[in-house]
């Protein structure tokens, strides 16, 4: 799994949230003649950014970034941090974790700390447009059925950083990204945008969505606040009971999960080497990992069958052949097999559950960039520097064909 959320440390002498950093806002020229389109998967644990110029199909920027900001601690000796930077992002923050206070801007897929989120978005802007002179139009993935408050939080954090935004459910964007445009219309190709069910398992939420040729309604989506982070927590709690005073950090537990995660019958023995107090130890973690990961299946499966029941009788047979698991959770060994076996055991007609494949980290962002290229002018939400969102028509494109046309 690709999960990298970090615990928010609490320091008795510091506020729970760090003060806004001294990162300067991107330069805002009087007139912007260049437009950069951004597809952005703002993930709880890892974010993916794709960017390219409007009017071009080229991708100029493609990056996967751990969604974490590191604020350098007071008193760090000059030269310890490259360039004596005060704020680090992503992998840079993780590498310097001994010397920074690491803060995750999101929790369960929504913004938990607006100041930190703004700092992170400024870094995204700098990556997408190093010159700081372009107009940035970003399609941002949101958890399925994200409420208006969560969407407003994203708008507020993006004001003065992005110029225009469009927010679309992540599993729907994953279907657009998974779609092989060059094969659409071929006799043996099943277009996932036409009739499929996507399960996008991230760090904070597991999002399920019926994708049937139209923009999904609220009834077509389910978001479950149980995903990679929750698995980490269950593992750590059981480790603390089984191996008291083990000293394993949440980050190390996450690394163990990403290497060994599985669902289904117990895979004991599963011995994992860990370093405790400087000494190597072998811990038997087969049941610890299996129980935590199987809990994810127990959470997802009822939502999966609920959405299947909402599909029309004319579409459900084909739908059952196109259940796709993506996101970091798709890397859990056996997940597709276990879900498919449960459906068969419950009498569903010839279900087929498949994994999205090697590009699982990028599908939401790929779909978002496609959507940005297809969006009409009146579908963008204009973010004003005065921190007010324009009253123009904000609705996302209603047709997947329009979204994928770019």
Tab-separated table of N, CA and C in Angstrom, residues 138-239:
chain	number	residue	atom	x	y	z
A	138	UNK	N	-6.824	23.841	-11.778
A	138	UNK	CA	-6.605	22.527	-11.172
A	138	UNK	C	-7.915	21.780	-10.977
A	139	UNK	N	-7.947	20.540	-11.458
A	139	UNK	CA	-9.018	19.613	-11.097
A	139	UNK	C	-8.514	18.801	-9.911
A	140	UNK	N	-9.268	18.834	-8.826
A	140	UNK	CA	-8.845	18.227	-7.566
A	140	UNK	C	-9.780	17.078	-7.226
A	141	UNK	N	-9.209	15.916	-6.943
A	141	UNK	CA	-10.013	14.780	-6.519
A	141	UNK	C	-10.476	14.945	-5.084
A	142	UNK	N	-11.731	14.568	-4.837
A	142	UNK	CA	-12.312	14.638	-3.498
A	142	UNK	C	-12.848	13.265	-3.110
A	143	UNK	N	-12.911	12.959	-1.804
A	143	UNK	CA	-13.541	11.705	-1.393
A	143	UNK	C	-14.979	11.630	-1.887
A	144	UNK	N	-15.454	10.418	-2.142
A	144	UNK	CA	-16.834	10.244	-2.595
A	144	UNK	C	-17.792	10.885	-1.593
A	145	UNK	N	-18.759	11.618	-2.132
A	145	UNK	CA	-19.776	12.272	-1.313
A	145	UNK	C	-19.195	13.240	-0.284
A	146	UNK	N	-18.072	13.859	-0.613
A	146	UNK	CA	-17.518	14.881	0.277
A	146	UNK	C	-18.542	15.999	0.449
A	147	UNK	N	-18.735	16.449	1.666
A	147	UNK	CA	-19.730	17.469	1.944
A	147	UNK	C	-19.286	18.847	1.487
A	148	UNK	N	-20.220	19.788	1.517
A	148	UNK	CA	-19.921	21.139	1.061
A	148	UNK	C	-18.885	21.811	1.952
A	149	UNK	N	-18.886	21.485	3.234
A	149	UNK	CA	-17.880	22.066	4.127
A	149	UNK	C	-16.481	21.645	3.709
A	150	UNK	N	-16.316	20.367	3.395
A	150	UNK	CA	-15.002	19.874	2.965
A	150	UNK	C	-14.578	20.530	1.664
A	151	UNK	N	-15.526	20.735	0.763
A	151	UNK	CA	-15.207	21.365	-0.516
A	151	UNK	C	-14.863	22.845	-0.315
A	152	UNK	N	-15.600	23.513	0.566
A	152	UNK	CA	-15.292	24.916	0.863
A	152	UNK	C	-13.898	25.056	1.473
A	153	UNK	N	-13.521	24.099	2.305
A	153	UNK	CA	-12.187	24.149	2.907
A	153	UNK	C	-11.106	24.088	1.834
A	154	UNK	N	-11.302	23.245	0.835
A	154	UNK	CA	-10.330	23.157	-0.259
A	154	UNK	C	-10.283	24.472	-1.023
A	155	UNK	N	-11.441	25.047	-1.309
A	155	UNK	CA	-11.474	26.326	-2.031
A	155	UNK	C	-10.720	27.404	-1.262
A	156	UNK	N	-10.996	27.494	0.027
A	156	UNK	CA	-10.349	28.543	0.824
A	156	UNK	C	-8.833	28.353	0.859
A	157	UNK	N	-8.403	27.115	0.999
A	157	UNK	CA	-6.956	26.865	1.053
A	157	UNK	C	-6.286	27.123	-0.287
A	158	UNK	N	-7.020	26.963	-1.372
A	158	UNK	CA	-6.438	27.135	-2.707
A	158	UNK	C	-6.480	28.573	-3.195
A	159	UNK	N	-7.234	29.448	-2.532
A	159	UNK	CA	-7.351	30.830	-2.980
A	159	UNK	C	-6.010	31.542	-2.912
A	160	UNK	N	-5.695	32.239	-4.005
A	160	UNK	CA	-4.420	32.917	-4.099
A	160	UNK	C	-3.280	32.004	-4.508
A	161	UNK	N	-3.559	30.706	-4.656
A	161	UNK	CA	-2.549	29.734	-5.075
A	161	UNK	C	-2.920	29.178	-6.448
A	162	UNK	N	-4.101	28.582	-6.556
A	162	UNK	CA	-4.658	28.207	-7.850
A	162	UNK	C	-5.623	29.308	-8.279
A	163	UNK	N	-5.776	29.460	-9.596
A	163	UNK	CA	-6.673	30.500	-10.107
A	163	UNK	C	-8.090	29.986	-10.314
A	164	UNK	N	-8.203	28.753	-10.797
A	164	UNK	CA	-9.513	28.138	-11.006
A	164	UNK	C	-9.427	26.677	-10.578
A	165	UNK	N	-10.529	26.171	-10.038
A	165	UNK	CA	-10.542	24.782	-9.601
A	165	UNK	C	-11.844	24.113	-10.015
A	166	UNK	N	-11.801	22.800	-10.009
A	166	UNK	CA	-12.966	21.959	-10.248
A	166	UNK	C	-12.767	20.733	-9.377
A	167	UNK	N	-13.756	20.371	-8.569
A	167	UNK	CA	-13.622	19.237	-7.658
A	167	UNK	C	-14.537	18.101	-8.089
A	168	UNK	N	-13.965	16.906	-8.217
A	168	UNK	CA	-14.664	15.744	-8.761
A	168	UNK	C	-14.351	14.539	-7.876
A	169	UNK	N	-15.324	13.632	-7.656
A	169	UNK	CA	-15.073	12.462	-6.802
A	169	UNK	C	-13.895	11.619	-7.294
A	170	UNK	N	-13.068	11.202	-6.357
A	170	UNK	CA	-11.846	10.479	-6.708
A	170	UNK	C	-12.087	9.168	-7.452
A	171	UNK	N	-13.044	8.317	-7.034
A	171	UNK	CA	-13.200	7.065	-7.784
A	171	UNK	C	-13.667	7.284	-9.217
A	172	UNK	N	-14.446	8.352	-9.451
A	172	UNK	CA	-14.852	8.668	-10.820
A	172	UNK	C	-13.639	9.096	-11.639
A	173	UNK	N	-12.773	9.915	-11.049
A	173	UNK	CA	-11.543	10.308	-11.739
A	173	UNK	C	-10.654	9.093	-11.980
A	174	UNK	N	-10.626	8.156	-11.026
A	174	UNK	CA	-9.825	6.944	-11.213
A	174	UNK	C	-10.305	6.167	-12.431
A	175	UNK	N	-11.622	6.115	-12.640
A	175	UNK	CA	-12.152	5.427	-13.824
A	175	UNK	C	-11.709	6.129	-15.099
A	176	UNK	N	-11.738	7.466	-15.093
A	176	UNK	CA	-11.264	8.213	-16.264
A	176	UNK	C	-9.783	7.954	-16.511
A	177	UNK	N	-9.011	7.919	-15.429
A	177	UNK	CA	-7.582	7.683	-15.574
A	177	UNK	C	-7.265	6.275	-16.020
A	178	UNK	N	-8.043	5.320	-15.562
A	178	UNK	CA	-7.852	3.908	-15.910
A	178	UNK	C	-8.247	3.628	-17.357
A	179	UNK	N	-9.109	4.452	-17.880
A	179	UNK	CA	-9.611	4.269	-19.253
A	179	UNK	C	-8.480	4.405	-20.269
A	180	UNK	N	-8.397	3.453	-21.179
A	180	UNK	CA	-7.420	3.505	-22.263
A	180	UNK	C	-8.091	4.159	-23.468
A	181	UNK	N	-7.872	5.444	-23.634
A	181	UNK	CA	-8.589	6.199	-24.659
A	181	UNK	C	-8.357	5.649	-26.058
A	182	UNK	N	-7.170	5.135	-26.326
A	182	UNK	CA	-6.860	4.633	-27.667
A	182	UNK	C	-7.640	3.373	-28.008
A	183	UNK	N	-8.188	2.698	-26.992
A	183	UNK	CA	-8.910	1.445	-27.235
A	183	UNK	C	-10.422	1.615	-27.211
A	184	UNK	N	-10.890	2.802	-26.832
A	184	UNK	CA	-12.336	3.033	-26.781
A	184	UNK	C	-12.929	2.827	-28.175
A	185	UNK	N	-13.964	2.021	-28.252
A	185	UNK	CA	-14.600	1.717	-29.534
A	185	UNK	C	-14.145	0.417	-30.151
A	186	UNK	N	-13.050	-0.144	-29.655
A	186	UNK	CA	-12.607	-1.435	-30.176
A	186	UNK	C	-13.554	-2.529	-29.702
A	187	UNK	N	-13.791	-3.547	-30.544
A	187	UNK	CA	-14.814	-4.561	-30.243
A	187	UNK	C	-14.624	-5.271	-28.903
A	188	UNK	N	-13.399	-5.573	-28.521
A	188	UNK	CA	-13.172	-6.373	-27.319
A	188	UNK	C	-12.803	-5.548	-26.089
A	189	UNK	N	-12.880	-4.226	-26.223
A	189	UNK	CA	-12.502	-3.380	-25.093
A	189	UNK	C	-13.742	-2.952	-24.314
A	190	UNK	N	-13.719	-3.176	-23.004
A	190	UNK	CA	-14.812	-2.750	-22.132
A	190	UNK	C	-14.422	-1.415	-21.507
A	191	UNK	N	-15.125	-0.372	-21.885
A	191	UNK	CA	-14.825	0.973	-21.402
A	191	UNK	C	-15.252	1.093	-19.939
A	192	UNK	N	-14.314	1.325	-19.012
A	192	UNK	CA	-14.692	1.405	-17.596
A	192	UNK	C	-15.605	2.578	-17.274
A	193	UNK	N	-15.606	3.600	-18.128
A	193	UNK	CA	-16.469	4.752	-17.875
A	193	UNK	C	-17.916	4.436	-18.238
A	194	UNK	N	-18.127	3.410	-19.048
A	194	UNK	CA	-19.473	3.059	-19.492
A	194	UNK	C	-20.264	2.342	-18.414
A	195	UNK	N	-19.635	1.368	-17.743
A	195	UNK	CA	-20.372	0.582	-16.751
A	195	UNK	C	-19.383	-0.186	-15.875
A	196	UNK	N	-19.052	0.379	-14.720
A	196	UNK	CA	-18.097	-0.276	-13.824
A	196	UNK	C	-18.361	0.167	-12.394
A	197	UNK	N	-17.681	-0.477	-11.470
A	197	UNK	CA	-17.738	-0.080	-10.068
A	197	UNK	C	-16.301	0.025	-9.573
A	198	UNK	N	-15.916	1.219	-9.157
A	198	UNK	CA	-14.542	1.465	-8.726
A	198	UNK	C	-14.463	1.541	-7.203
A	199	UNK	N	-13.435	0.897	-6.672
A	199	UNK	CA	-13.133	0.928	-5.244
A	199	UNK	C	-11.756	1.564	-5.098
A	200	UNK	N	-11.714	2.777	-4.581
A	200	UNK	CA	-10.465	3.530	-4.444
A	200	UNK	C	-10.094	3.571	-2.962
A	201	UNK	N	-9.068	2.816	-2.590
A	201	UNK	CA	-8.669	2.698	-1.185
A	201	UNK	C	-7.407	3.517	-0.966
A	202	UNK	N	-7.527	4.580	-0.200
A	202	UNK	CA	-6.389	5.447	0.059
A	202	UNK	C	-5.882	5.293	1.475
A	203	UNK	N	-5.403	6.395	2.032
A	203	UNK	CA	-4.917	6.378	3.398
A	203	UNK	C	-6.010	6.708	4.395
A	204	UNK	N	-6.860	7.693	4.056
A	204	UNK	CA	-7.881	8.141	4.986
A	204	UNK	C	-9.256	7.566	4.747
A	205	UNK	N	-9.605	7.307	3.479
A	205	UNK	CA	-10.940	6.817	3.153
A	205	UNK	C	-10.874	5.733	2.089
A	206	UNK	N	-11.902	4.886	2.099
A	206	UNK	CA	-12.146	3.944	1.008
A	206	UNK	C	-13.399	4.432	0.296
A	207	UNK	N	-13.273	4.754	-0.987
A	207	UNK	CA	-14.363	5.356	-1.750
A	207	UNK	C	-14.820	4.404	-2.841
A	208	UNK	N	-16.133	4.174	-2.906
A	208	UNK	CA	-16.714	3.306	-3.918
A	208	UNK	C	-17.657	4.126	-4.775
A	209	UNK	N	-17.706	3.815	-6.071
A	209	UNK	CA	-18.510	4.632	-6.984
A	209	UNK	C	-18.990	3.807	-8.166
A	210	UNK	N	-20.283	3.919	-8.457
A	210	UNK	CA	-20.828	3.394	-9.708
A	210	UNK	C	-20.478	4.367	-10.821
A	211	UNK	N	-19.878	3.876	-11.878
A	211	UNK	CA	-19.532	4.707	-13.031
A	211	UNK	C	-20.283	4.143	-14.224
A	212	UNK	N	-21.310	4.867	-14.675
A	212	UNK	CA	-22.198	4.324	-15.701
A	212	UNK	C	-22.518	5.350	-16.783
A	213	UNK	N	-21.501	6.073	-17.217
A	213	UNK	CA	-21.671	6.945	-18.367
A	213	UNK	C	-22.215	8.319	-18.068
A	214	UNK	N	-22.541	8.598	-16.816
A	214	UNK	CA	-22.985	9.933	-16.414
A	214	UNK	C	-22.239	10.303	-15.138
A	215	UNK	N	-22.210	11.607	-14.849
A	215	UNK	CA	-21.552	12.034	-13.616
A	215	UNK	C	-22.291	11.431	-12.429
A	216	UNK	N	-21.585	10.817	-11.469
A	216	UNK	CA	-22.266	10.082	-10.395
A	216	UNK	C	-23.057	10.988	-9.465
A	217	UNK	N	-24.225	10.498	-9.065
A	217	UNK	CA	-25.024	11.182	-8.056
A	217	UNK	C	-24.543	10.755	-6.673
A	218	UNK	N	-25.108	11.362	-5.650
A	218	UNK	CA	-24.730	10.980	-4.286
A	218	UNK	C	-25.068	9.521	-4.016
A	219	UNK	N	-26.161	9.029	-4.596
A	219	UNK	CA	-26.550	7.636	-4.386
A	219	UNK	C	-25.614	6.659	-5.084
A	220	UNK	N	-24.814	7.157	-6.005
A	220	UNK	CA	-23.872	6.296	-6.724
A	220	UNK	C	-22.535	6.160	-6.005
A	221	UNK	N	-22.391	6.800	-4.848
A	221	UNK	CA	-21.094	6.854	-4.178
A	221	UNK	C	-21.224	6.504	-2.691
A	222	UNK	N	-20.187	5.877	-2.185
A	222	UNK	CA	-20.092	5.594	-0.752
A	222	UNK	C	-18.657	5.878	-0.321
A	223	UNK	N	-18.491	6.618	0.767
A	223	UNK	CA	-17.167	6.870	1.326
A	223	UNK	C	-17.110	6.303	2.737
A	224	UNK	N	-16.078	5.513	3.008
A	224	UNK	CA	-15.920	4.856	4.305
A	224	UNK	C	-14.651	5.393	4.966
A	225	UNK	N	-14.748	5.943	6.164
A	225	UNK	CA	-13.555	6.485	6.833
A	225	UNK	C	-12.699	5.390	7.463
A	226	UNK	N	-12.402	4.375	6.670
A	226	UNK	CA	-11.533	3.276	7.102
A	226	UNK	C	-10.687	2.882	5.906
A	227	UNK	N	-9.376	3.055	6.052
A	227	UNK	CA	-8.472	2.735	4.944
A	227	UNK	C	-7.082	2.467	5.525
A	228	UNK	N	-6.046	2.893	4.817
A	228	UNK	CA	-4.689	2.564	5.229
A	228	UNK	C	-4.328	3.016	6.624
A	229	UNK	N	-4.708	4.239	6.994
A	229	UNK	CA	-4.374	4.748	8.328
A	229	UNK	C	-5.010	3.903	9.425
A	230	UNK	N	-6.260	3.501	9.197
A	230	UNK	CA	-6.965	2.703	10.203
A	230	UNK	C	-6.317	1.330	10.364
A	231	UNK	N	-5.829	0.762	9.260
A	231	UNK	CA	-5.104	-0.509	9.350
A	231	UNK	C	-3.840	-0.328	10.180
A	232	UNK	N	-3.122	0.765	9.932
A	232	UNK	CA	-1.918	1.050	10.721
A	232	UNK	C	-2.245	1.106	12.215
A	233	UNK	N	-3.343	1.780	12.538
A	233	UNK	CA	-3.707	1.935	13.945
A	233	UNK	C	-4.031	0.588	14.584
A	234	UNK	N	-4.808	-0.247	13.866
A	234	UNK	CA	-5.138	-1.566	14.405
A	234	UNK	C	-3.887	-2.405	14.621
A	235	UNK	N	-2.972	-2.345	13.654
A	235	UNK	CA	-1.727	-3.097	13.798
A	235	UNK	C	-0.929	-2.625	15.005
A	236	UNK	N	-0.827	-1.311	15.158
A	236	UNK	CA	-0.028	-0.794	16.263
A	236	UNK	C	-0.651	-1.143	17.607
A	237	UNK	N	-1.970	-1.087	17.695
A	237	UNK	CA	-2.632	-1.433	18.954
A	237	UNK	C	-2.386	-2.894	19.320
A	238	UNK	N	-2.472	-3.790	18.323
A	238	UNK	CA	-2.246	-5.207	18.620
A	238	UNK	C	-0.773	-5.480	18.911
A	239	UNK	N	0.112	-4.796	18.217
A	239	UNK	CA	1.537	-4.947	18.508
A	239	UNK	C	1.853	-4.519	19.934
